[in-house]
Short mmCIF file of C-alpha atoms in Angstrom, two decimals:
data_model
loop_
_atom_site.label_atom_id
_atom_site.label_comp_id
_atom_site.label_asym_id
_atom_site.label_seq_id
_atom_site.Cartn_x
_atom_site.Cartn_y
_atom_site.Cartn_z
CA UNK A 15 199.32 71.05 69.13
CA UNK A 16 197.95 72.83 72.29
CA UNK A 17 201.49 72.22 74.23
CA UNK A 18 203.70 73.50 71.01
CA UNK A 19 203.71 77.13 71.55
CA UNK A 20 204.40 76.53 75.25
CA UNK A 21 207.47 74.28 74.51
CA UNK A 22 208.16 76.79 71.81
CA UNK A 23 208.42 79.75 73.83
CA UNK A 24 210.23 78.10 77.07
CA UNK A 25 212.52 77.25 74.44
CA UNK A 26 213.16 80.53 72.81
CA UNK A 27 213.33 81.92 76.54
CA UNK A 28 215.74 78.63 77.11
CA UNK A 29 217.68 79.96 74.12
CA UNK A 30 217.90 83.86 74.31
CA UNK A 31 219.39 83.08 78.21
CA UNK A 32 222.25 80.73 76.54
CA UNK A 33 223.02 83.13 74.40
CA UNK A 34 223.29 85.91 76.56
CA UNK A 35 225.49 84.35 78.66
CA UNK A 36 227.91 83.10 75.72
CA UNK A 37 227.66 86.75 75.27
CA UNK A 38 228.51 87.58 78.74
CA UNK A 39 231.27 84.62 79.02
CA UNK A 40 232.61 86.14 75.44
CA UNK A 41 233.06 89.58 76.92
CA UNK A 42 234.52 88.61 79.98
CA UNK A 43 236.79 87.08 77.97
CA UNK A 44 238.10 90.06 75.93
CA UNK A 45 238.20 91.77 78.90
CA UNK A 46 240.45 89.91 80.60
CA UNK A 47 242.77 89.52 76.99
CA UNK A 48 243.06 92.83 76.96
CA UNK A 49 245.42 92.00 80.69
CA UNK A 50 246.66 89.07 80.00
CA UNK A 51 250.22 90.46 79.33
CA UNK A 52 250.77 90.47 83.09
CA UNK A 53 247.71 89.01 84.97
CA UNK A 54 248.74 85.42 85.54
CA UNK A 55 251.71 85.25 87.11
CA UNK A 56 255.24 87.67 88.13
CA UNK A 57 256.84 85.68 85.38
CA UNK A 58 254.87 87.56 82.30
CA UNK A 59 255.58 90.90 84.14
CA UNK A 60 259.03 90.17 83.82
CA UNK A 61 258.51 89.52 80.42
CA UNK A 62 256.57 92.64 79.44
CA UNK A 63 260.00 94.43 81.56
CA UNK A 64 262.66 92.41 79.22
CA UNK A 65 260.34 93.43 75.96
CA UNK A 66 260.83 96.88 77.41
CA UNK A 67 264.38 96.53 78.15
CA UNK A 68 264.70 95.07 74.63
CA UNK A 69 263.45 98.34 72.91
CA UNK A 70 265.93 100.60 74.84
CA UNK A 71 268.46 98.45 73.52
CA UNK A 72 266.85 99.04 69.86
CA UNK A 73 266.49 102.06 70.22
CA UNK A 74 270.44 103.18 71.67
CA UNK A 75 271.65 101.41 68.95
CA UNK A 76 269.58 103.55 66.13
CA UNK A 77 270.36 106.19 64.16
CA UNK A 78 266.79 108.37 65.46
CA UNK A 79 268.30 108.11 69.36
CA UNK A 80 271.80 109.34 68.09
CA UNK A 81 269.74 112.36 66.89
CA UNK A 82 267.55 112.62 69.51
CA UNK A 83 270.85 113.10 71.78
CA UNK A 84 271.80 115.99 69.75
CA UNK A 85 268.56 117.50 69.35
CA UNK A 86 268.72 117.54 73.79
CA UNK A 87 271.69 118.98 74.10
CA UNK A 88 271.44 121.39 72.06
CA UNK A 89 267.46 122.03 73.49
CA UNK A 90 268.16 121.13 77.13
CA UNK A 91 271.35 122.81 77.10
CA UNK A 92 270.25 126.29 76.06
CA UNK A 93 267.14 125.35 78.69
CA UNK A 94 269.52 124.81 81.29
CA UNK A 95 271.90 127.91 80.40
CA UNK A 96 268.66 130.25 80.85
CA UNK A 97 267.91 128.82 83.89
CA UNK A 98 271.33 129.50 84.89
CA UNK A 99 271.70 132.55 83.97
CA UNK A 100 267.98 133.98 85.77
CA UNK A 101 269.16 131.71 89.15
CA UNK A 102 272.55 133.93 89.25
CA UNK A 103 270.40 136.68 89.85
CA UNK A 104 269.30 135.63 93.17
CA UNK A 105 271.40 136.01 96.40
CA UNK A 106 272.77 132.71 96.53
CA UNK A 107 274.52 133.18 92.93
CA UNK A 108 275.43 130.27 90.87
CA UNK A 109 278.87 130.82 89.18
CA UNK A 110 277.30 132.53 86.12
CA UNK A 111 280.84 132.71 84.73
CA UNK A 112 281.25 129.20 84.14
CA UNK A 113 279.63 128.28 81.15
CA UNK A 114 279.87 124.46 80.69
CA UNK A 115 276.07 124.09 80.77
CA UNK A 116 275.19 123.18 77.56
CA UNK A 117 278.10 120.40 77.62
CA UNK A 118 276.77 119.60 81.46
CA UNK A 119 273.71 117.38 79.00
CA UNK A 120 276.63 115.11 76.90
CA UNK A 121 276.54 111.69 78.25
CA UNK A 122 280.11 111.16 75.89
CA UNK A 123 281.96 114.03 77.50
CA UNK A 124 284.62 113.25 79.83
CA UNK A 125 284.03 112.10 83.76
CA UNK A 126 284.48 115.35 85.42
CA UNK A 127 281.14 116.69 83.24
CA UNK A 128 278.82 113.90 85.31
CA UNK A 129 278.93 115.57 88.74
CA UNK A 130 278.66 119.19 87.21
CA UNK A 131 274.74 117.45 85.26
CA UNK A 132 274.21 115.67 89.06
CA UNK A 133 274.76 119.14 90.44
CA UNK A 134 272.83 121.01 87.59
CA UNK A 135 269.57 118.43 88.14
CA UNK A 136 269.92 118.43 91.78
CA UNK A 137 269.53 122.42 91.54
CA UNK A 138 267.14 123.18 88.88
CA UNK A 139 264.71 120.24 90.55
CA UNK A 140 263.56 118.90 86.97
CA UNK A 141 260.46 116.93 86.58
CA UNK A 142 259.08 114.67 84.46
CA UNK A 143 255.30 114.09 83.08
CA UNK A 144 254.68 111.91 80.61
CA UNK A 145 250.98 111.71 79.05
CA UNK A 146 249.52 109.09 76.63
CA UNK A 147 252.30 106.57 76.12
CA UNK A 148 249.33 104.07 75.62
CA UNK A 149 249.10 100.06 76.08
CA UNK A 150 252.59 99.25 76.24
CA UNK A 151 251.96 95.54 77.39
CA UNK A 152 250.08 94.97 73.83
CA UNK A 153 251.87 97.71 71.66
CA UNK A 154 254.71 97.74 69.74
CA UNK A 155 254.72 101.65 69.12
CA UNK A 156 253.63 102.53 72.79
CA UNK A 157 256.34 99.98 74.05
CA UNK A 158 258.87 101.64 72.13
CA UNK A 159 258.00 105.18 73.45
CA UNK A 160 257.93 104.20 76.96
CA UNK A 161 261.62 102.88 75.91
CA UNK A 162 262.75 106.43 75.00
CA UNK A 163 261.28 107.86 77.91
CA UNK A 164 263.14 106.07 79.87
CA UNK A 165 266.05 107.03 77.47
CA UNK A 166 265.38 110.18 78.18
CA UNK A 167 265.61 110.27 82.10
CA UNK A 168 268.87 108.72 82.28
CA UNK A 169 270.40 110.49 79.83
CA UNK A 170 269.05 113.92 81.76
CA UNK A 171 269.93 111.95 85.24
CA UNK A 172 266.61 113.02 86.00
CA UNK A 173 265.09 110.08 89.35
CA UNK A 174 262.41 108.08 88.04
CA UNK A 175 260.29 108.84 90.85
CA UNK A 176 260.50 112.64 89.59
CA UNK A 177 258.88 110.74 86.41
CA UNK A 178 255.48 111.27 86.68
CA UNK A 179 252.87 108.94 83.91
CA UNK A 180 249.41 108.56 83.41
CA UNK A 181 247.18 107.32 80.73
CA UNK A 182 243.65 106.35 81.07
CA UNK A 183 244.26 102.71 79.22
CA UNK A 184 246.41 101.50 81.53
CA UNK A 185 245.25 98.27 83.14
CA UNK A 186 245.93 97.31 86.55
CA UNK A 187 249.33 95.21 85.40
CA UNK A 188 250.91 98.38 83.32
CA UNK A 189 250.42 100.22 86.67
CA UNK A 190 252.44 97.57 88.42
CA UNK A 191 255.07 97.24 85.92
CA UNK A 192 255.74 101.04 85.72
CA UNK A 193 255.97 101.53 89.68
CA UNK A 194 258.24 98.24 89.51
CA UNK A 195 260.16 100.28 86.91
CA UNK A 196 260.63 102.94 89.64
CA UNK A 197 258.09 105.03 88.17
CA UNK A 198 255.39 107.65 89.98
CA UNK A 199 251.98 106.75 88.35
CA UNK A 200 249.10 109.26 88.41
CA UNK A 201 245.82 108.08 89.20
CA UNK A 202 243.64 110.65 88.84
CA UNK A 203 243.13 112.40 85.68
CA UNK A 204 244.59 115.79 85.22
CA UNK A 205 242.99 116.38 81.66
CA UNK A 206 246.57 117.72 81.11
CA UNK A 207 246.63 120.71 83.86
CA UNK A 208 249.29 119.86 85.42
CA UNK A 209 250.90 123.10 87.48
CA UNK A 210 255.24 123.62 86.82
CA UNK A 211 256.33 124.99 89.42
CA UNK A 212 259.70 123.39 88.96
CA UNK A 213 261.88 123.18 85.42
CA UNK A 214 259.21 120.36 83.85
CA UNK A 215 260.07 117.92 80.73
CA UNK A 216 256.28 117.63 79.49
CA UNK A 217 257.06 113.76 77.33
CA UNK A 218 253.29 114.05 75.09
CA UNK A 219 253.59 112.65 72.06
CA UNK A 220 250.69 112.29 70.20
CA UNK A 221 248.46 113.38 72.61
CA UNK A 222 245.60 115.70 71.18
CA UNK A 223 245.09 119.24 71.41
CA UNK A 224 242.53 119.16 74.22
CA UNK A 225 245.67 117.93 76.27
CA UNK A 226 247.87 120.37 74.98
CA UNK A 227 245.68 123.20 75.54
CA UNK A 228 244.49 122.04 79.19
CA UNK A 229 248.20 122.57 80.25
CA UNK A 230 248.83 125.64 78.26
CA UNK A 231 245.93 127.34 79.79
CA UNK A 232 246.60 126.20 83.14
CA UNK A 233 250.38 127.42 82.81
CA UNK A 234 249.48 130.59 80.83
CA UNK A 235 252.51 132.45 82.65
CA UNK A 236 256.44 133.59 81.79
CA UNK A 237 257.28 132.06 84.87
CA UNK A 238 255.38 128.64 84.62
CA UNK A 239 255.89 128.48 80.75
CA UNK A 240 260.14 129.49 81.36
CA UNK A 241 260.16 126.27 82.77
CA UNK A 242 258.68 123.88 80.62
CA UNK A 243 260.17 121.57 77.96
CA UNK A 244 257.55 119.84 75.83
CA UNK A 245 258.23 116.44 73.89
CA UNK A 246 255.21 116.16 71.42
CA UNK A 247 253.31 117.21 68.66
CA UNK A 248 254.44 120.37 66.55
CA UNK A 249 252.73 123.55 67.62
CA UNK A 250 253.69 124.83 64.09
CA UNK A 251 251.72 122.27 62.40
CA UNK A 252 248.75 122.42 63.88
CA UNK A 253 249.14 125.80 63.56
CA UNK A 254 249.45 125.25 59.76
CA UNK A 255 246.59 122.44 59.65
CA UNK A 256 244.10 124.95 61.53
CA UNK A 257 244.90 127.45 58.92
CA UNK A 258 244.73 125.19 56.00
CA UNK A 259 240.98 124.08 57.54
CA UNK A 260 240.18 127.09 58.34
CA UNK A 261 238.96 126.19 62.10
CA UNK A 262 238.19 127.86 64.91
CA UNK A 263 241.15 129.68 67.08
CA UNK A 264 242.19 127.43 69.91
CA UNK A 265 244.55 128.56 73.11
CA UNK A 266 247.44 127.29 71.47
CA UNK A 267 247.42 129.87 68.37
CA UNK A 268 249.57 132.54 71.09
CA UNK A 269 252.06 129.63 71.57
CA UNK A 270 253.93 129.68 68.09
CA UNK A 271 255.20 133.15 69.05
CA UNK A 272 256.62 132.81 72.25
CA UNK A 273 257.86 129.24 72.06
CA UNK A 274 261.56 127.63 70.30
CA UNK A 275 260.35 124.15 68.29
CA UNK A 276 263.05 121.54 67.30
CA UNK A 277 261.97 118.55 64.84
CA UNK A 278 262.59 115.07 65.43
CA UNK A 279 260.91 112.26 63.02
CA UNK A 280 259.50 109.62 65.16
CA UNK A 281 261.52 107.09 63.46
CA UNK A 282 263.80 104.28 65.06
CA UNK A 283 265.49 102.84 61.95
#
């Protein structure tokens, strides 16, 4: 009797350390899970590329990227016109009497409209930032809208290394797969204010209104906002969901009036 509560304790003590370590062991675990898309071996990183490559060949054979074409040439067309017509203004003059611009954006047209987009990106310098695409290694919907980024840039021949991505779930492997993909990864976190100086495609979708805001604010210019093309949520609607709440004001309530909004469902069937 006098040596139970010893043995009992020691054992508790005995027991409380095996769990915690099951505990630890567990986590670790689920941790490493979380990676294991692309942490063994090059082999699964060439898998997570071919599930990539997969969804762009989904996606160019949909119905939602046939519209998404139109919707940028008619966007990024007008875009590119404007940009046209304020560069013809400066001394070096850029043939403001040719007015193929908007057809410079069709991939379909004929050859000789190629160069003329080359020459168009080459001289309007357009960027690339893409925010929030998510866990792409793990998810479906993320993997899909990394697909239509990369949609996007060659169908705007704008260089992947002008493509510029960050998200703050990325694990060490995504990172390695999207520099393998040619693109420029961002490592430190912007909170979304990113300067334009430079005719900037802004690829956000469903990224929240902090982020949204953050860039606004930081951009809160005609020249800086001239040059920006944003690929996310609809200003309009949260707009419309503000006033049906009947929230605070936030940065973004100036941005209805002095911005053009096209509507795309996110929707690749």
């Amino acid at each position: 009797m006098e040596g139970c509560p010893w043995q009992t304790v020691s054992s508790k003590k005995g027991t409380k350390k095996r769990r915690n370590k099951t505990r630890a062991e567990i986590g670790g675990e689920r941790t490493g899970s979380c990676e294991i898309g692309c942490q063994d071996n090059e082999v699964d990183c060439g898998q997570i590329k071919l599930k990539i490559q997969q969804a762009k060949e989904d996606l160019t054979t949909s119905t939602f990227w046939y519209f998404c074409q139109r919707l940028i040439e008619e966007c990024l067309g007008k875009f590119i016109e404007q940009i046209k017509e304020k560069q013809s203004f400066s001394a070096e003059g850029i043939h403001p009497g040719e007015d193929p611009a908007p057809k410079c954006v069709h991939q379909q047209d004929t050859q000789t409209s190629e160069p003329k987009e080359e020459t168009v990106e080459s001289r309007h310098g357009f960027n690339c930032v893409c925010y929030g695409v998510g866990r792409f290694s793990s998810c479906v919907i993320s993997r899909y809208q990394l697909a239509l980024l990369l949609l996007l840039l060659e169908k705007l021949q704008v260089p992947k290394h002008r493509c510029h991505v960050f998200d703050p779930l990325f694990s060490r492997w995504e990172i390695a797969v999207l520099q393998a993909l040619g693109l420029t990864v961002i490592f430190e976190n912007e909170e979304g204010k990113h300067r334009i100086f430079t005719p900037t495609i802004f690829y956000m979708i469903h990224c929240g209104k902090a982020l949204y805001n953050n860039l606004l604010w930081r951009n809160w210019s005609v020249d800086a906002l001239s040059k920006a093309i944003i690929i996310g949520n609809s200003f309009k609607r949260i707009e419309e969901r503000r006033n049906r709440l009947s929230t605070g004001a936030t940065g973004m309530d100036d941005t209805t009036n002095i911005s053009t909004e096209a509507r795309q469902q996110m929707n690749c069937k």
